[in-house]
Coordinates of C-alpha atoms in Angstrom, one line a residue:
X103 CA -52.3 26.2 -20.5
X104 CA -53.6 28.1 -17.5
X105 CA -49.7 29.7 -16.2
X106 CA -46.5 30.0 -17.7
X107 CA -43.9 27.6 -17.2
X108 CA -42.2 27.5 -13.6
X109 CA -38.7 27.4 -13.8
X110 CA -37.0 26.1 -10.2
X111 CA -33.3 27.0 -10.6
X112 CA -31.3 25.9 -7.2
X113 CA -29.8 26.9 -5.1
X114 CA -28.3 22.9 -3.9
X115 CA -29.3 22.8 -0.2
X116 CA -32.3 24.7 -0.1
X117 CA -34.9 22.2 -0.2
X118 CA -35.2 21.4 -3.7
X119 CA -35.4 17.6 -2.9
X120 CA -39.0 18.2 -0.8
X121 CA -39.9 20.4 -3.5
X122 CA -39.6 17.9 -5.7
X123 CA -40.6 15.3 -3.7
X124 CA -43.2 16.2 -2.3
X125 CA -44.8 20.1 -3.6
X126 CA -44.3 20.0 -7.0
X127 CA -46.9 17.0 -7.7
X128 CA -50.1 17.0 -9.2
X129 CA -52.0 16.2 -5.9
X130 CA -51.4 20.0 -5.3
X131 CA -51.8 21.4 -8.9
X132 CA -48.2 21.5 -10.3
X133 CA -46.6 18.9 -12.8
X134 CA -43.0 18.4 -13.6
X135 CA -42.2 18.3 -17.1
X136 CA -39.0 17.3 -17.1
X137 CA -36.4 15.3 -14.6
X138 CA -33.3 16.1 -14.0
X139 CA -31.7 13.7 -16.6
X140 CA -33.6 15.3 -19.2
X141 CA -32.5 18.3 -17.5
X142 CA -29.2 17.5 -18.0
X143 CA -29.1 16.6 -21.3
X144 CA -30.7 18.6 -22.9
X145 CA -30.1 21.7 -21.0
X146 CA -26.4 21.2 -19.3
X147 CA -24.2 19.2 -20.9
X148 CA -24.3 20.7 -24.2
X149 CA -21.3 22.2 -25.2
X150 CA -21.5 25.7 -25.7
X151 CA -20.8 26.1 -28.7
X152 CA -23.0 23.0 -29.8
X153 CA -25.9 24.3 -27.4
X154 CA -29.1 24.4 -29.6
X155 CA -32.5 25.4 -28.0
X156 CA -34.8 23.9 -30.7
X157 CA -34.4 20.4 -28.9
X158 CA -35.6 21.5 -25.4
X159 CA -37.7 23.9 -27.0
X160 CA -39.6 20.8 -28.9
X161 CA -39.5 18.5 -25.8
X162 CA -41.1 21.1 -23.6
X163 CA -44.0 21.9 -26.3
X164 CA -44.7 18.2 -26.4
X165 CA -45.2 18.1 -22.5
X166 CA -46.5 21.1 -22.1
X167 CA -49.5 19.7 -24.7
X168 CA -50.3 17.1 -22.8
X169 CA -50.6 18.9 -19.2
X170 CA -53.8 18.0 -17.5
X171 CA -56.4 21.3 -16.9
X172 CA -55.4 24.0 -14.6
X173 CA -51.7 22.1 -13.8
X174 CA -49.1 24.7 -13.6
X175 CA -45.6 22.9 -15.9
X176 CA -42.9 23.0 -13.1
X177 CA -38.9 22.0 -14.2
X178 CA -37.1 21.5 -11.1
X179 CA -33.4 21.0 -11.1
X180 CA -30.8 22.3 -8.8
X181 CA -28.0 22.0 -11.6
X182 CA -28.9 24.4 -13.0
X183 CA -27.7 27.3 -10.5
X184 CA -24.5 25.6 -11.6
X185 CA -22.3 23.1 -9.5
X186 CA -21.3 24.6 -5.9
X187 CA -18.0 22.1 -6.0
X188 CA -16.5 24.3 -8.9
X189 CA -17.7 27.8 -8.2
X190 CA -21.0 27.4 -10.3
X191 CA -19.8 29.8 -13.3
X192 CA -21.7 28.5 -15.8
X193 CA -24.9 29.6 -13.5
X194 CA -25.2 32.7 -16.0
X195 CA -25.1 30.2 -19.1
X196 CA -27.6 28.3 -18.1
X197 CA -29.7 31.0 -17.5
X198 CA -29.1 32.9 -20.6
X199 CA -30.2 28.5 -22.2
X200 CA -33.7 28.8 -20.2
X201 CA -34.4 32.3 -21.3
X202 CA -33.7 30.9 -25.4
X203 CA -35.7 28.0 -24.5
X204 CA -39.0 29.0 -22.5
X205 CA -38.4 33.0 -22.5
X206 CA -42.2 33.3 -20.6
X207 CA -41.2 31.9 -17.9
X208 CA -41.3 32.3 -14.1
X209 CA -38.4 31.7 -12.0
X210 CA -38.3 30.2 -8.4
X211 CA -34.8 30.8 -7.0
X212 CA -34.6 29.1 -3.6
X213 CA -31.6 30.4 -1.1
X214 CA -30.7 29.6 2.3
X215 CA -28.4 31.1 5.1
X216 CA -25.0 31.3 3.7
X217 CA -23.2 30.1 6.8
X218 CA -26.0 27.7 6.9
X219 CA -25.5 25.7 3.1
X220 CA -22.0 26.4 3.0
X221 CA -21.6 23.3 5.3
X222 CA -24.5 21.4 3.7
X223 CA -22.7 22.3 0.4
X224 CA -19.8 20.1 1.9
X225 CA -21.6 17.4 3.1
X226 CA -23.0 16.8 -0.2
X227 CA -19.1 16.9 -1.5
X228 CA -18.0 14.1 1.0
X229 CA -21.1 12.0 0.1
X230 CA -20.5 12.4 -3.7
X231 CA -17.0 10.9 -2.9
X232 CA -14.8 14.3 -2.0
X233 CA -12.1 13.9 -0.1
X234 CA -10.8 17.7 1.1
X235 CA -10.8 18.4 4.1
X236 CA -13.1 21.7 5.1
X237 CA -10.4 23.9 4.9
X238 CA -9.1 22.9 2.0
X239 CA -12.6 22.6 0.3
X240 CA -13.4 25.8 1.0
X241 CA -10.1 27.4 0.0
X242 CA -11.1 27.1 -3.8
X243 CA -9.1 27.6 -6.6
X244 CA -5.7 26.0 -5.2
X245 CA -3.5 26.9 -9.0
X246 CA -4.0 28.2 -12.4
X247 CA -6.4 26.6 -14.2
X248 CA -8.3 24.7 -11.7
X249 CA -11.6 26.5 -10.7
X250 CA -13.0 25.4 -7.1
X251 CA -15.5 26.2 -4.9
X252 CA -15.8 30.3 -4.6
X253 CA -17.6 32.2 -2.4
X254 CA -19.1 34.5 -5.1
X255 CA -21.8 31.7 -6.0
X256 CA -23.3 32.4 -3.3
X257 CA -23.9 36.0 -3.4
X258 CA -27.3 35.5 -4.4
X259 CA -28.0 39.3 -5.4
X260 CA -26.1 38.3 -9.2
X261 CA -27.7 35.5 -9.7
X262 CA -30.8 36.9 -8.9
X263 CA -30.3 40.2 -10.7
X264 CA -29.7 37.8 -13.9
X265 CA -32.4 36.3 -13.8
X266 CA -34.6 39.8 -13.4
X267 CA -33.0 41.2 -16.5
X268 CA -33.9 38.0 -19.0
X269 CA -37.7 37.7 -17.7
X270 CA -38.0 40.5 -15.5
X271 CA -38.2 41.5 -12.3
X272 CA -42.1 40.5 -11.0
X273 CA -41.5 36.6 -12.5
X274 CA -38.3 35.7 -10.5
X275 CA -39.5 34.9 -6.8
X276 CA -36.8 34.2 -4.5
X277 CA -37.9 31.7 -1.7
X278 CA -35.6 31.2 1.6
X279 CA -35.4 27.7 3.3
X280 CA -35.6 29.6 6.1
X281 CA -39.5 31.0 5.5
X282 CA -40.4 27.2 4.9
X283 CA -39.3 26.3 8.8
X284 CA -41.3 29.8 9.9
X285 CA -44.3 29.0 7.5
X286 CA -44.0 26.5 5.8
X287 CA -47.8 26.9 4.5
X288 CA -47.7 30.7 4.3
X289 CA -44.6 30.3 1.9
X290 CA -46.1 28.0 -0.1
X291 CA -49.4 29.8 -0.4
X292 CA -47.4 32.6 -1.9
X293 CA -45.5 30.7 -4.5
X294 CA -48.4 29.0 -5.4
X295 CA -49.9 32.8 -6.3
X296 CA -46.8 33.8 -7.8
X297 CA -46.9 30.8 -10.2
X298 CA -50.8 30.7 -10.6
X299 CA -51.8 28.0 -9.2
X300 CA -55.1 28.5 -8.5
X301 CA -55.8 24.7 -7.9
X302 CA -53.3 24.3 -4.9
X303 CA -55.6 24.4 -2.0
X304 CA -52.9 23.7 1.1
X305 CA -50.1 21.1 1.6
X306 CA -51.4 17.2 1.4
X307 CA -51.1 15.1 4.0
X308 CA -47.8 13.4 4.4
X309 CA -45.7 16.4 2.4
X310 CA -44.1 18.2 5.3
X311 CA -42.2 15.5 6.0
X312 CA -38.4 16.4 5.4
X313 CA -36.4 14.8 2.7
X314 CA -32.3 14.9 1.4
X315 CA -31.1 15.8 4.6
X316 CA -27.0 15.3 4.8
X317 CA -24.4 12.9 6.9
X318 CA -23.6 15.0 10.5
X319 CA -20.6 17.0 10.6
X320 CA -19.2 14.5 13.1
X321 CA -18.8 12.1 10.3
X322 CA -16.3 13.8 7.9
X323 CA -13.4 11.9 9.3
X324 CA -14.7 8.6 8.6
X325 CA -16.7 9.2 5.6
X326 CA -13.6 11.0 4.0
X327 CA -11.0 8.0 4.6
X328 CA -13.4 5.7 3.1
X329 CA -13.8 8.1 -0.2
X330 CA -9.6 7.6 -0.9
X331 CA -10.9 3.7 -1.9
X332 CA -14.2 4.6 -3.7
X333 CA -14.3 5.1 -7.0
X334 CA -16.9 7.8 -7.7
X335 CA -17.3 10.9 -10.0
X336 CA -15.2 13.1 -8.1
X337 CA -12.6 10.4 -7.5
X338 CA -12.6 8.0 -10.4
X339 CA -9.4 6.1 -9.9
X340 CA -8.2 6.1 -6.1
X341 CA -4.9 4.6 -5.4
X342 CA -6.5 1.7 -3.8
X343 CA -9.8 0.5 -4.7
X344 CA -12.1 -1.7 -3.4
X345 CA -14.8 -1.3 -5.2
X346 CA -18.7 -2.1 -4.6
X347 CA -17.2 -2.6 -0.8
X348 CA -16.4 0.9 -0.4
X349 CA -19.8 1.9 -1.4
X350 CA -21.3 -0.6 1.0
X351 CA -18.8 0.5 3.4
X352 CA -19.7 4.0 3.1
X353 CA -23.6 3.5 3.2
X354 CA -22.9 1.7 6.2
X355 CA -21.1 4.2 8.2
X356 CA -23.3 6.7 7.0
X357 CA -25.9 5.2 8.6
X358 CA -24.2 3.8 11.9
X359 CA -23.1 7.9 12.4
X360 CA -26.7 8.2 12.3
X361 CA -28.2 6.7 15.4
X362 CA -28.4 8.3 18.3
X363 CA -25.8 6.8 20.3
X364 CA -23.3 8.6 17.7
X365 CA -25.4 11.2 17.9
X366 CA -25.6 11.7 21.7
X367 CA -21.6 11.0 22.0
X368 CA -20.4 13.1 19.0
X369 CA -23.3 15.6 18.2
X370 CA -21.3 18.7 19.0
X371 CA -18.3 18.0 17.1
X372 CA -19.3 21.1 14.4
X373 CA -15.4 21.4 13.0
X374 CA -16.9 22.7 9.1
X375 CA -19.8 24.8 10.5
X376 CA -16.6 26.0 12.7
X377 CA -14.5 26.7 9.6
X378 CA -17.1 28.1 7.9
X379 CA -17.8 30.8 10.1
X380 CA -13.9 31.0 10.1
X381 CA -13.9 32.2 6.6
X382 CA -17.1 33.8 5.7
X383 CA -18.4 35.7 8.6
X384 CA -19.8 39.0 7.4
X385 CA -18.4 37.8 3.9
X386 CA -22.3 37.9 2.3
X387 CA -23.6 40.7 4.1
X388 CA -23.6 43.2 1.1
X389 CA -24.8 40.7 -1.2
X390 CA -27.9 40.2 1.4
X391 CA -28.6 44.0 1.6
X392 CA -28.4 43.9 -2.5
X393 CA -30.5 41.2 -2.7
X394 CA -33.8 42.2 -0.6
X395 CA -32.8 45.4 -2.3
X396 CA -33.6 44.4 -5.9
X397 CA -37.0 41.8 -4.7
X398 CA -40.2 42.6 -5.9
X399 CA -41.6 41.0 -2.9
X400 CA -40.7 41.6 0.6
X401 CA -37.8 39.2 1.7
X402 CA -37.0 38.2 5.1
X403 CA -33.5 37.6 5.7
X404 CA -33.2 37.8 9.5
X405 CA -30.8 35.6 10.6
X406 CA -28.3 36.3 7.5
X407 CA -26.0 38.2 8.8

């Protein structure tokens, strides 16, 4: 094997559908060796106290045997910077699971604007059946026991700072969304150094084009009323169900809220964004400082603040 294992982590948001879409392919020199239901199950959903690395540890030598020459092993999954709906706490179990499992690896953390995801981060909520309203979503923990979303998750500097002390500082590269819409082929030039990929000779043709991109703002109201009658994993049992129809019905909406008409007539109707900036302004600025503090490659986090 010509480089060590790369090890995409999350953040959710942050472009880790393109990534895996449409970077991490053989056509420029990486292969994925696992998906994100193998991901899951072998990484995830064990129990803590059942967790055993020996299974992982013998799926990933199989793969990693039958890598073609010169193609860097990528596993991609954003799960496992932990789920943004309940806080992610069990970010720092995951990665203490990786660093049992494939302890030479090198880690790709990929972050975004904080007042930037955080409304992303509730799109994807409302599409996977949520139905909070922003304020409430964002609230978190709402009595004892229940664990919600929390702001800490994204304070990127821990996270980061984890990683650095189970594999070391110069193999965690932290990646902003943001440098992929400055430079998009300057940013992936240097990941592709970082993770030794000396076959990746520029972005194919076709792979820019963006991928996972969430419902507009606009929509909540609609989308959310339709989620109180669709049974999903957020809301298994709703008090009145209809079933496939809701999906349907939700699909459709989503895309109606889509064209431009909606667009042109609702478009600047940004109420999460709003209470976003509501909540969190200036909340992540130390955790930004911290963070470019404590990279071992120059970070550009203009715009963060």
């Amino acid at each position: 094997m010509s480089a060590p294992l790369l090890l995409h982590v999350g953040y959710h948001k942050t472009a880790t559908t393109w990534m895996q879409r449409s970077l991490f392919v053989p056509a420029h020199g990486y292969r994925q060796v696992m998906t994100h239901e193998e991901v899951w199950a072998h990484l995830v959903r064990p129990h803590g106290l059942r967790f055993d690395p020996e299974g992982p540890r013998a799926l990933l030598a199989a793969r990693l045997a039958a890598l073609g020459p010169g193609e860097v092993p990528v596993i991609s999954s954003e799960i496992l910077s932990g789920l943004p709906f309940g806080g992610g706490r069990e970010s720092d179990a995951y990665a203490r699971r990786l660093a049992q499992v494939a302890p030479g690896a090198r880690i790709l953390v990929s972050i975004r604007a904080q007042l930037a995801i955080l409304p992303s981060v509730y799109m994807q909520y409302v599409r996977r059946g949520g139905t909070m309203r922003p304020a409430a979503f964002f609230a978190g923990e709402t009595y004892l026991g229940y664990f919600g979303f929390s702001p800490e998750h994204f304070e990127y500097d821990a996270l980061v700072a984890h990683y650095q002390a189970l594999f070391g500082a110069g193999n965690v590269h932290v990646l902003p969304q943001e440098a992929l819409r400055r430079d998009m082929d300057g940013a992936v030039a240097d990941l592709a150094r970082f993770a030794g990929n000396d076959a990746f000779a520029g972005l194919a043709p076709g792979a820019r084009e963006a991928t996972g991109a969430s419902e507009p703002e606009y929509a909540v109201p609609v989308l959310r009323r339709i989620n109180h009658l669709r049974p999903t994993a957020l809301n298994r049992a709703p008090a009145l169900s209809l079933g496939p129809a809701a999906e349907t019905a939700f699909r459709g909406a989503s895309w109606l809220l889509r064209r431009p008409a909606a667009a042109t007539l609702l478009g600047g109707r940004r109420r999460v964004t709003e209470e976003a900036r509501r909540r969190f302004a200036g909340r992540f600025d130390a955790s930004n400082a911290r963070l470019a503090a404590i990279c071992a490659h120059p970070l550009d986090l203009s715009g963060y603040s």
